PDB file of C-alpha atoms and ligand atoms in Angstrom:
ATOM      1  CA  MET W  21      11.114 -24.131   6.416  1.00 48.00           C
ATOM      2  CA  LYS W  22      13.503 -22.667   8.943  1.00 53.00           C
ATOM      3  CA  ILE W  23      11.606 -20.961  11.726  1.00 62.00           C
ATOM      4  CA  MET W  24      12.788 -17.360  12.024  1.00 82.00           C
ATOM      5  CA  ILE W  25       9.793 -15.941  13.808  1.00 88.00           C
ATOM      6  CA  ASP W  26       9.007 -17.595  17.149  1.00 91.00           C
ATOM      7  CA  GLU W  27       5.779 -19.552  17.023  1.00 90.00           C
ATOM      8  CA  SER W  28       4.510 -17.705  20.045  1.00 93.00           C
ATOM      9  CA  PHE W  29       4.680 -14.316  18.262  1.00 97.00           C
ATOM     10  CA  LYS W  30       1.402 -12.730  17.332  1.00 97.00           C
ATOM     11  CA  VAL W  31       2.339 -12.394  13.669  1.00 97.00           C
ATOM     12  CA  ALA W  32       3.381 -16.070  13.385  1.00 97.00           C
ATOM     13  CA  ARG W  33       1.165 -18.294  11.240  1.00 95.00           C
ATOM     14  CA  LYS W  34       0.040 -21.236  13.342  1.00 91.00           C
ATOM     15  CA  LYS W  35       0.663 -24.669  11.863  1.00 87.00           C
ATOM     16  CA  ASN W  36      -1.871 -25.643   9.159  1.00 84.00           C
ATOM     17  CA  SER W  37      -3.889 -22.536   9.748  1.00 89.00           C
ATOM     18  CA  VAL W  38      -5.463 -20.427   7.043  1.00 89.00           C
ATOM     19  CA  GLY W  39      -4.554 -16.772   6.585  1.00 94.00           C
ATOM     20  CA  ALA W  40      -6.433 -14.116   8.506  1.00 95.00           C
ATOM     21  CA  ILE W  41      -8.872 -11.828   6.794  1.00 98.00           C
ATOM     22  CA  VAL W  42      -8.491  -8.119   7.580  1.00 98.00           C
ATOM     23  CA  ARG W  43     -11.847  -6.439   7.199  1.00 98.00           C
ATOM     24  CA  VAL W  44     -12.109  -2.758   6.482  1.00 98.00           C
ATOM     25  CA  ALA W  45     -15.776  -1.760   6.028  1.00 98.00           C
ATOM     26  CA  ASP W  46     -16.993  -4.016   3.186  1.00 97.00           C
ATOM     27  CA  VAL W  47     -13.507  -4.800   1.856  1.00 98.00           C
ATOM     28  CA  GLU W  48     -11.649  -7.950   2.859  1.00 98.00           C
ATOM     29  CA  PHE W  49      -7.909  -8.293   2.574  1.00 98.00           C
ATOM     30  CA  GLY W  50      -6.848 -11.946   2.459  1.00 98.00           C
ATOM     31  CA  GLY W  51     -10.124 -13.295   1.068  1.00 97.00           C
ATOM     32  CA  GLU W  52     -10.874 -14.534  -2.408  1.00 97.00           C
ATOM     33  CA  LYS W  53     -10.908 -11.075  -3.924  1.00 98.00           C
ATOM     34  CA  VAL W  54      -7.721  -9.259  -4.789  1.00 98.00           C
ATOM     35  CA  VAL W  55      -8.113  -5.687  -3.468  1.00 99.00           C
ATOM     36  CA  VAL W  56      -6.890  -3.000  -5.792  1.00 99.00           C
ATOM     37  CA  MET W  57      -5.922   0.347  -4.229  1.00 99.00           C
ATOM     38  CA  ALA W  58      -5.240   3.072  -6.732  1.00 99.00           C
ATOM     39  CA  GLY W  59      -4.758   6.840  -6.928  1.00 99.00           C
ATOM     40  CA  PRO W  60      -2.151   9.521  -7.213  1.00 98.00           C
ATOM     41  CA  CYS W  61       1.157   9.640  -5.401  1.00 98.00           C
ATOM     42  CA  SER W  62       0.025  12.952  -3.855  1.00 98.00           C
ATOM     43  CA  VAL W  63      -3.302  14.639  -3.470  1.00 98.00           C
ATOM     44  CA  GLU W  64      -2.731  17.824  -5.509  1.00 98.00           C
ATOM     45  CA  SER W  65      -6.137  19.544  -5.728  1.00 98.00           C
ATOM     46  CA  CYS W  66      -9.813  18.931  -5.210  1.00 98.00           C
ATOM     47  CA  GLU W  67     -10.405  18.530  -8.963  1.00 98.00           C
ATOM     48  CA  GLN W  68      -7.485  16.132  -9.345  1.00 98.00           C
ATOM     49  CA  ILE W  69      -8.505  13.730  -6.591  1.00 98.00           C
ATOM     50  CA  PHE W  70     -12.196  13.712  -7.672  1.00 99.00           C
ATOM     51  CA  ALA W  71     -11.294  13.039 -11.288  1.00 98.00           C
ATOM     52  CA  ILE W  72      -8.933  10.189 -10.382  1.00 99.00           C
ATOM     53  CA  ALA W  73     -11.345   8.700  -7.798  1.00 99.00           C
ATOM     54  CA  LYS W  74     -14.095   8.546 -10.456  1.00 99.00           C
ATOM     55  CA  GLU W  75     -11.873   6.813 -12.972  1.00 98.00           C
ATOM     56  CA  VAL W  76     -10.305   4.213 -10.630  1.00 99.00           C
ATOM     57  CA  LYS W  77     -13.681   3.358  -9.196  1.00 98.00           C
ATOM     58  CA  GLU W  78     -15.162   2.782 -12.681  1.00 98.00           C
ATOM     59  CA  LYS W  79     -12.260   0.491 -13.502  1.00 98.00           C
ATOM     60  CA  GLY W  80     -12.587  -1.655 -10.390  1.00 98.00           C
ATOM     61  CA  ALA W  81     -10.456  -0.179  -7.567  1.00 99.00           C
ATOM     62  CA  ARG W  82     -11.971  -0.535  -4.089  1.00 98.00           C
ATOM     63  CA  VAL W  83      -9.635   1.822  -2.191  1.00 99.00           C
ATOM     64  CA  LEU W  84      -8.384   5.310  -3.097  1.00 99.00           C
ATOM     65  CA  ARG W  85      -4.700   6.017  -2.366  1.00 99.00           C
ATOM     66  CA  GLY W  86      -3.098   9.448  -2.157  1.00 98.00           C
ATOM     67  CA  GLY W  87      -0.567  11.155   0.047  1.00 98.00           C
ATOM     68  CA  ALA W  88      -1.326  14.267   2.006  1.00 98.00           C
ATOM     69  CA  PHE W  89       1.753  14.013   4.250  1.00 98.00           C
ATOM     70  CA  LYS W  90       4.612  13.099   1.914  1.00 96.00           C
ATOM     71  CA  PRO W  91       7.939  11.651   3.041  1.00 94.00           C
ATOM     72  CA  ARG W  92      10.021  13.314   0.289  1.00 94.00           C
ATOM     73  CA  THR W  93      13.677  12.584  -0.054  1.00 93.00           C
ATOM     74  CA  SER W  94      14.402  16.305  -0.465  1.00 95.00           C
ATOM     75  CA  PRO W  95      12.994  18.872   1.965  1.00 96.00           C
ATOM     76  CA  TYR W  96      12.647  21.247  -0.996  1.00 96.00           C
ATOM     77  CA  ASP W  97      10.164  18.992  -2.851  1.00 96.00           C
ATOM     78  CA  PHE W  98       6.355  19.174  -2.454  1.00 96.00           C
ATOM     79  CA  GLN W  99       5.500  17.950   1.033  1.00 97.00           C
ATOM     80  CA  GLY W 100       1.759  17.387   0.579  1.00 97.00           C
ATOM     81  CA  LEU W 101      -1.420  19.396   1.290  1.00 98.00           C
ATOM     82  CA  GLY W 102      -1.859  18.120   4.853  1.00 98.00           C
ATOM     83  CA  GLU W 103      -5.349  18.189   6.291  1.00 98.00           C
ATOM     84  CA  GLN W 104      -6.848  19.907   3.234  1.00 98.00           C
ATOM     85  CA  GLY W 105      -5.654  16.987   1.124  1.00 98.00           C
ATOM     86  CA  LEU W 106      -7.130  14.497   3.535  1.00 98.00           C
ATOM     87  CA  LEU W 107     -10.487  16.264   3.434  1.00 98.00           C
ATOM     88  CA  TRP W 108     -10.678  16.328  -0.373  1.00 98.00           C
ATOM     89  CA  MET W 109      -9.664  12.703  -0.606  1.00 98.00           C
ATOM     90  CA  ARG W 110     -12.276  11.668   1.990  1.00 98.00           C
ATOM     91  CA  GLU W 111     -14.964  13.572   0.070  1.00 98.00           C
ATOM     92  CA  ALA W 112     -13.937  12.083  -3.274  1.00 98.00           C
ATOM     93  CA  ALA W 113     -13.876   8.561  -1.831  1.00 99.00           C
ATOM     94  CA  ASP W 114     -17.310   8.988  -0.274  1.00 98.00           C
ATOM     95  CA  VAL W 115     -18.819  10.338  -3.457  1.00 98.00           C
ATOM     96  CA  TYR W 116     -17.574   7.365  -5.517  1.00 98.00           C
ATOM     97  CA  GLY W 117     -17.886   4.626  -2.870  1.00 98.00           C
ATOM     98  CA  LEU W 118     -14.188   3.996  -2.186  1.00 99.00           C
ATOM     99  CA  LEU W 119     -12.188   3.540   0.985  1.00 99.00           C
ATOM    100  CA  VAL W 120      -9.150   5.715   1.767  1.00 99.00           C
ATOM    101  CA  VAL W 121      -5.549   4.671   2.411  1.00 99.00           C
ATOM    102  CA  THR W 122      -3.077   7.452   3.212  1.00 98.00           C
ATOM    103  CA  GLU W 123       0.273   7.739   4.931  1.00 98.00           C
ATOM    104  CA  VAL W 124       0.878   9.025   8.445  1.00 98.00           C
ATOM    105  CA  LEU W 125       4.397  10.375   8.949  1.00 97.00           C
ATOM    106  CA  ASP W 126       4.324  11.571  12.509  1.00 97.00           C
ATOM    107  CA  VAL W 127       3.160  10.233  15.869  1.00 98.00           C
ATOM    108  CA  GLY W 128       1.407  13.518  16.486  1.00 97.00           C
ATOM    109  CA  ASP W 129      -0.710  13.182  13.275  1.00 98.00           C
ATOM    110  CA  VAL W 130      -2.127   9.720  13.901  1.00 98.00           C
ATOM    111  CA  THR W 131      -5.382  11.044  15.400  1.00 98.00           C
ATOM    112  CA  LEU W 132      -5.807  13.588  12.620  1.00 98.00           C
ATOM    113  CA  VAL W 133      -5.108  11.141   9.785  1.00 98.00           C
ATOM    114  CA  SER W 134      -7.339   8.528  11.397  1.00 98.00           C
ATOM    115  CA  ARG W 135     -10.276  10.943  11.252  1.00 98.00           C
ATOM    116  CA  TYR W 136     -10.133  10.823   7.402  1.00 98.00           C
ATOM    117  CA  ALA W 137      -8.571   7.462   6.544  1.00 98.00           C
ATOM    118  CA  ASP W 138      -9.941   3.941   6.611  1.00 99.00           C
ATOM    119  CA  ILE W 139      -6.435   2.501   6.487  1.00 99.00           C
ATOM    120  CA  VAL W 140      -3.360   4.335   7.729  1.00 98.00           C
ATOM    121  CA  GLN W 141      -0.126   3.678   5.842  1.00 98.00           C
ATOM    122  CA  ILE W 142       3.268   3.383   7.461  1.00 98.00           C
ATOM    123  CA  GLY W 143       5.760   4.211   4.713  1.00 98.00           C
ATOM    124  CA  SER W 144       8.954   2.467   3.942  1.00 98.00           C
ATOM    125  CA  ARG W 145      11.033   5.171   5.630  1.00 98.00           C
ATOM    126  CA  ASN W 146       9.086   4.771   8.856  1.00 98.00           C
ATOM    127  CA  MET W 147       8.921   0.984   9.138  1.00 98.00           C
ATOM    128  CA  HIS W 148      11.564   1.138  11.890  1.00 98.00           C
ATOM    129  CA  ASN W 149       9.862   3.987  13.760  1.00 98.00           C
ATOM    130  CA  VAL W 150       8.863   2.150  16.925  1.00 98.00           C
ATOM    131  CA  ALA W 151       6.960   5.088  18.427  1.00 98.00           C
ATOM    132  CA  LEU W 152       4.843   5.401  15.292  1.00 98.00           C
ATOM    133  CA  LEU W 153       4.225   1.658  15.128  1.00 98.00           C
ATOM    134  CA  ARG W 154       3.059   1.694  18.737  1.00 98.00           C
ATOM    135  CA  GLU W 155       0.793   4.704  18.140  1.00 98.00           C
ATOM    136  CA  VAL W 156      -1.025   3.123  15.161  1.00 98.00           C
ATOM    137  CA  GLY W 157      -1.208  -0.054  17.224  1.00 98.00           C
ATOM    138  CA  ARG W 158      -3.213   1.842  19.847  1.00 98.00           C
ATOM    139  CA  GLY W 159      -5.409   3.458  17.213  1.00 97.00           C
ATOM    140  CA  GLY W 160      -8.548   1.949  15.779  1.00 94.00           C
ATOM    141  CA  LYS W 161      -7.631   1.969  12.101  1.00 98.00           C
ATOM    142  CA  ALA W 162      -6.315  -0.851   9.934  1.00 98.00           C
ATOM    143  CA  VAL W 163      -2.638  -0.348   9.083  1.00 99.00           C
ATOM    144  CA  LEU W 164      -0.866  -0.848   5.746  1.00 99.00           C
ATOM    145  CA  LEU W 165       2.731  -1.564   6.798  1.00 99.00           C
ATOM    146  CA  LYS W 166       5.226  -1.042   4.008  1.00 99.00           C
ATOM    147  CA  ARG W 167       8.443  -2.953   4.021  1.00 99.00           C
ATOM    148  CA  GLY W 168      11.482  -0.799   4.873  1.00 98.00           C
ATOM    149  CA  MET W 169      13.643  -0.344   1.763  1.00 98.00           C
ATOM    150  CA  ALA W 170      16.494  -2.207   3.495  1.00 98.00           C
ATOM    151  CA  ALA W 171      14.480  -4.385   5.866  1.00 98.00           C
ATOM    152  CA  THR W 172      14.714  -8.148   6.084  1.00 98.00           C
ATOM    153  CA  TYR W 173      11.555 -10.259   6.316  1.00 98.00           C
ATOM    154  CA  LYS W 174      12.208 -10.722  10.019  1.00 98.00           C
ATOM    155  CA  GLU W 175      12.570  -6.993  10.732  1.00 98.00           C
ATOM    156  CA  TRP W 176       9.403  -6.323   8.770  1.00 98.00           C
ATOM    157  CA  LEU W 177       7.450  -8.916  10.698  1.00 98.00           C
ATOM    158  CA  LEU W 178       8.767  -7.652  14.008  1.00 98.00           C
ATOM    159  CA  ALA W 179       7.629  -4.156  13.035  1.00 98.00           C
ATOM    160  CA  ALA W 180       4.149  -5.670  12.524  1.00 98.00           C
ATOM    161  CA  GLU W 181       4.473  -7.402  15.912  1.00 98.00           C
ATOM    162  CA  TYR W 182       4.819  -3.932  17.552  1.00 98.00           C
ATOM    163  CA  ILE W 183       1.431  -2.982  16.116  1.00 98.00           C
ATOM    164  CA  LEU W 184      -0.236  -6.255  17.100  1.00 98.00           C
ATOM    165  CA  ASN W 185       1.223  -6.014  20.603  1.00 98.00           C
ATOM    166  CA  GLU W 186      -0.680  -2.798  21.209  1.00 98.00           C
ATOM    167  CA  GLY W 187      -3.984  -4.548  20.434  1.00 98.00           C
ATOM    168  CA  ASN W 188      -4.448  -3.722  16.747  1.00 98.00           C
ATOM    169  CA  SER W 189      -4.567  -6.956  14.731  1.00 98.00           C
ATOM    170  CA  ARG W 190      -5.689  -5.340  11.450  1.00 98.00           C
ATOM    171  CA  VAL W 191      -2.282  -5.144   9.751  1.00 98.00           C
ATOM    172  CA  ILE W 192      -1.753  -5.550   6.009  1.00 99.00           C
ATOM    173  CA  LEU W 193       1.833  -5.995   4.819  1.00 99.00           C
ATOM    174  CA  CYS W 194       3.003  -4.239   1.648  1.00 99.00           C
ATOM    175  CA  GLU W 195       6.021  -5.217  -0.401  1.00 99.00           C
ATOM    176  CA  ARG W 196       7.309  -2.096  -2.210  1.00 99.00           C
ATOM    177  CA  GLY W 197      10.757  -3.057  -3.390  1.00 98.00           C
ATOM    178  CA  ILE W 198      14.140  -3.027  -1.713  1.00 98.00           C
ATOM    179  CA  ARG W 199      17.512  -1.436  -2.406  1.00 98.00           C
ATOM    180  CA  THR W 200      19.890  -3.648  -4.317  1.00 98.00           C
ATOM    181  CA  PHE W 201      22.923  -3.050  -6.598  1.00 98.00           C
ATOM    182  CA  GLU W 202      20.546  -2.748  -9.569  1.00 98.00           C
ATOM    183  CA  SER W 203      20.083   0.874 -10.610  1.00 98.00           C
ATOM    184  CA  TYR W 204      17.965   0.482 -13.762  1.00 98.00           C
ATOM    185  CA  THR W 205      14.841   0.229 -11.598  1.00 98.00           C
ATOM    186  CA  ARG W 206      14.151   2.501  -8.595  1.00 98.00           C
ATOM    187  CA  ASN W 207      13.945  -0.545  -6.311  1.00 98.00           C
ATOM    188  CA  THR W 208      14.053  -4.287  -6.798  1.00 98.00           C
ATOM    189  CA  LEU W 209      10.497  -5.584  -6.288  1.00 98.00           C
ATOM    190  CA  ASP W 210      10.897  -8.709  -4.192  1.00 98.00           C
ATOM    191  CA  LEU W 211       7.972 -10.931  -5.140  1.00 98.00           C
ATOM    192  CA  THR W 212       9.499 -13.811  -3.192  1.00 98.00           C
ATOM    193  CA  ALA W 213       8.271 -11.843  -0.160  1.00 98.00           C
ATOM    194  CA  VAL W 214       4.688 -12.708  -1.142  1.00 98.00           C
ATOM    195  CA  ALA W 215       5.247 -16.470  -0.966  1.00 98.00           C
ATOM    196  CA  VAL W 216       7.460 -16.167   2.126  1.00 98.00           C
ATOM    197  CA  MET W 217       4.845 -14.121   4.022  1.00 98.00           C
ATOM    198  CA  LYS W 218       2.207 -16.733   3.156  1.00 97.00           C
ATOM    199  CA  GLU W 219       4.375 -19.243   5.069  1.00 96.00           C
ATOM    200  CA  LEU W 220       5.488 -17.137   7.993  1.00 97.00           C
ATOM    201  CA  THR W 221       2.448 -15.087   8.906  1.00 98.00           C
ATOM    202  CA  HIS W 222      -1.313 -15.096   8.714  1.00 98.00           C
ATOM    203  CA  LEU W 223      -1.333 -11.373   7.797  1.00 98.00           C
ATOM    204  CA  PRO W 224      -2.458 -10.427   4.301  1.00 98.00           C
ATOM    205  CA  ILE W 225       0.237  -9.206   1.894  1.00 98.00           C
ATOM    206  CA  VAL W 226      -0.168  -6.695  -0.918  1.00 99.00           C
ATOM    207  CA  VAL W 227       2.301  -5.398  -3.478  1.00 99.00           C
ATOM    208  CA  ASP W 228       3.150  -1.899  -4.690  1.00 99.00           C
ATOM    209  CA  PRO W 229       4.567  -2.257  -8.208  1.00 99.00           C
ATOM    210  CA  SER W 230       4.840   1.551  -8.635  1.00 99.00           C
ATOM    211  CA  HIS W 231       7.442   2.239  -5.977  1.00 98.00           C
ATOM    212  CA  GLY W 232       8.674  -1.313  -6.504  1.00 98.00           C
ATOM    213  CA  THR W 233       9.915  -0.520 -10.021  1.00 98.00           C
ATOM    214  CA  GLY W 234       9.852   3.267 -10.371  1.00 98.00           C
ATOM    215  CA  LYS W 235       8.888   2.853 -14.052  1.00 98.00           C
ATOM    216  CA  ARG W 236       5.376   3.020 -15.373  1.00 98.00           C
ATOM    217  CA  GLU W 237       6.056   0.588 -18.242  1.00 98.00           C
ATOM    218  CA  LEU W 238       6.774  -2.165 -15.690  1.00 99.00           C
ATOM    219  CA  VAL W 239       3.724  -1.676 -13.483  1.00 99.00           C
ATOM    220  CA  CYS W 240       1.304  -3.878 -15.412  1.00 98.00           C
ATOM    221  CA  ALA W 241       3.631  -6.861 -15.717  1.00 98.00           C
ATOM    222  CA  MET W 242       4.550  -6.707 -12.025  1.00 98.00           C
ATOM    223  CA  SER W 243       0.918  -6.379 -10.974  1.00 99.00           C
ATOM    224  CA  ASN W 244       0.111  -9.572 -12.865  1.00 98.00           C
ATOM    225  CA  ALA W 245       3.171 -11.308 -11.409  1.00 98.00           C
ATOM    226  CA  ALA W 246       2.234 -10.228  -7.877  1.00 99.00           C
ATOM    227  CA  VAL W 247      -1.256 -11.697  -8.170  1.00 98.00           C
ATOM    228  CA  ALA W 248       0.076 -14.843  -9.779  1.00 98.00           C
ATOM    229  CA  ALA W 249       2.418 -15.205  -6.764  1.00 98.00           C
ATOM    230  CA  GLY W 250      -0.510 -14.969  -4.341  1.00 98.00           C
ATOM    231  CA  ALA W 251      -0.716 -11.282  -3.387  1.00 98.00           C
ATOM    232  CA  ASP W 252      -3.938 -10.268  -1.678  1.00 98.00           C
ATOM    233  CA  GLY W 253      -3.964  -6.818  -3.215  1.00 99.00           C
ATOM    234  CA  LEU W 254      -2.096  -4.081  -5.107  1.00 99.00           C
ATOM    235  CA  LEU W 255      -1.275  -0.455  -4.420  1.00 99.00           C
ATOM    236  CA  ILE W 256      -0.879   1.399  -7.705  1.00 99.00           C
ATOM    237  CA  GLU W 257      -0.112   5.059  -8.593  1.00 99.00           C
ATOM    238  CA  VAL W 258      -2.620   6.373 -11.142  1.00 99.00           C
ATOM    239  CA  HIS W 259      -3.192   9.901 -12.462  1.00 98.00           C
ATOM    240  CA  THR W 260      -5.471  11.426 -15.073  1.00 98.00           C
ATOM    241  CA  ASN W 261      -2.380  13.245 -16.401  1.00 98.00           C
ATOM    242  CA  PRO W 262       0.718  11.316 -15.222  1.00 98.00           C
ATOM    243  CA  GLU W 263       3.167  13.748 -16.831  1.00 98.00           C
ATOM    244  CA  LYS W 264       1.736  16.514 -14.673  1.00 98.00           C
ATOM    245  CA  SER W 265       2.017  14.541 -11.379  1.00 98.00           C
ATOM    246  CA  VAL W 266       3.773  16.659  -8.784  1.00 97.00           C
ATOM    247  CA  SER W 267       5.531  13.552  -7.426  1.00 97.00           C
ATOM    248  CA  ASP W 268       6.612  10.193  -8.816  1.00 98.00           C
ATOM    249  CA  LYS W 269       5.455  10.862 -12.370  1.00 98.00           C
ATOM    250  CA  GLU W 270       7.851   8.295 -13.926  1.00 98.00           C
ATOM    251  CA  GLN W 271       6.092   5.466 -12.148  1.00 98.00           C
ATOM    252  CA  THR W 272       2.507   6.750 -12.420  1.00 98.00           C
ATOM    253  CA  ILE W 273       0.220   5.161 -15.034  1.00 99.00           C
ATOM    254  CA  SER W 274      -2.708   6.894 -16.758  1.00 98.00           C
ATOM    255  CA  THR W 275      -6.294   6.036 -16.033  1.00 98.00           C
ATOM    256  CA  SER W 276      -6.613   4.301 -19.421  1.00 98.00           C
ATOM    257  CA  GLU W 277      -3.484   2.219 -18.732  1.00 98.00           C
ATOM    258  CA  PHE W 278      -5.026   1.361 -15.375  1.00 99.00           C
ATOM    259  CA  GLY W 279      -8.147   0.168 -17.214  1.00 98.00           C
ATOM    260  CA  LEU W 280      -6.078  -2.170 -19.406  1.00 98.00           C
ATOM    261  CA  LEU W 281      -4.126  -3.396 -16.355  1.00 98.00           C
ATOM    262  CA  MET W 282      -7.405  -4.314 -14.626  1.00 98.00           C
ATOM    263  CA  GLU W 283      -8.627  -6.241 -17.647  1.00 98.00           C
ATOM    264  CA  ARG W 284      -5.413  -8.281 -17.793  1.00 98.00           C
ATOM    265  CA  LEU W 285      -5.368  -8.748 -14.039  1.00 98.00           C
ATOM    266  CA  ARG W 286      -8.850 -10.290 -14.100  1.00 98.00           C
ATOM    267  CA  ARG W 287      -7.579 -13.099 -16.292  1.00 98.00           C
ATOM    268  CA  VAL W 288      -4.524 -13.710 -14.144  1.00 98.00           C
ATOM    269  CA  ALA W 289      -6.625 -13.687 -10.974  1.00 98.00           C
ATOM    270  CA  GLU W 290      -9.054 -16.185 -12.419  1.00 98.00           C
ATOM    271  CA  ALA W 291      -6.151 -18.469 -13.366  1.00 98.00           C
ATOM    272  CA  VAL W 292      -5.035 -18.635  -9.720  1.00 98.00           C
ATOM    273  CA  GLY W 293      -8.502 -19.021  -8.262  1.00 98.00           C
ATOM    274  CA  ARG W 294      -8.980 -15.400  -7.250  1.00 98.00           C
ATOM    275  CA  GLU W 295     -11.194 -12.528  -8.361  1.00 97.00           C
ATOM    276  CA  VAL W 296     -10.512  -8.830  -8.843  1.00 96.00           C
TER     277      VAL W 296
HETATM  278  C1  PEP L 315       3.749   6.037  -0.957  1.00 61.00           C
HETATM  279  O1  PEP L 315       3.146   4.965  -1.156  1.00 61.00           O
HETATM  280  O2  PEP L 315       3.189   7.134  -1.100  1.00 61.00           O
HETATM  281  C2  PEP L 315       5.165   6.055  -0.572  1.00 61.00           C
HETATM  282  C3  PEP L 315       5.801   7.154  -0.197  1.00 61.00           C
HETATM  283  O3  PEP L 315       5.742   4.832  -0.654  1.00 61.00           O
HETATM  284  P1  PEP L 315       7.035   4.239   0.110  1.00 61.00           P
HETATM  285  O4  PEP L 315       6.879   4.496   1.561  1.00 61.00           O
HETATM  286  O5  PEP L 315       6.947   2.788  -0.242  1.00 61.00           O
HETATM  287  O6  PEP L 315       8.250   4.878  -0.494  1.00 61.00           O
HETATM  288 MN1   MN L 316       4.808   7.894  -4.693  1.00 61.00          MN
END
């Protein structure tokens, strides 16, 4: 394979080495188990996040997702509940024994978000934000680094390198779809990225089939495909009442659909020597 990341880079996978495991409390990314992270696009209320946390935990998720600071395309759309949302999500996760992954949008909010989150998410729109990458690199939390919607593999890995360079080696890559000429789906989920990252880097790689497709009817198939391709985890938007989601309802699955997805995923995982 053509070397496009210098071997001396911190993200580069050393010859014949196994992938790194990123540990977050009792959860391991890059180990035998596929880590499922699930929850709403946005934290909307205390009742909403508790109800969803209960359901996703029962069905096998290990990490609760939910946005409190939302990078919305329009400034007139719901921007998230901020610290109140973080607090409710932390409480719900603690009650049901889940970890928390949530996005940080701003350099000035890294300390605040880190007080509530186990994993801080850098969203697609911020993958090129060098100041933010450096700041989470100096922080003590594991980082879920989403691929920029128009970023090459190299640019994505160099973004991870910024974080590692500041001393934080707990980085998890997340493929979430890229912009292509196809308009039927919201993005084109690039599952080739999973196999490529397994060659180029030791960092674990997870897949977000929700933003990756933008359509709830495609989420189950792409989750299975991601795990078959070697993904170390999934990030899935789930809601107790998807039609009432304040953001991304078209791509959000119900808790019962999530249950079915997990059942199917267990069989796929087993077939490729993994567990859910
Ligand atoms: C999200 O996961 O909440 C999100 C906004 O995703 P992305 O950055 O991939 O668009
Ligand atoms: Mn969303």
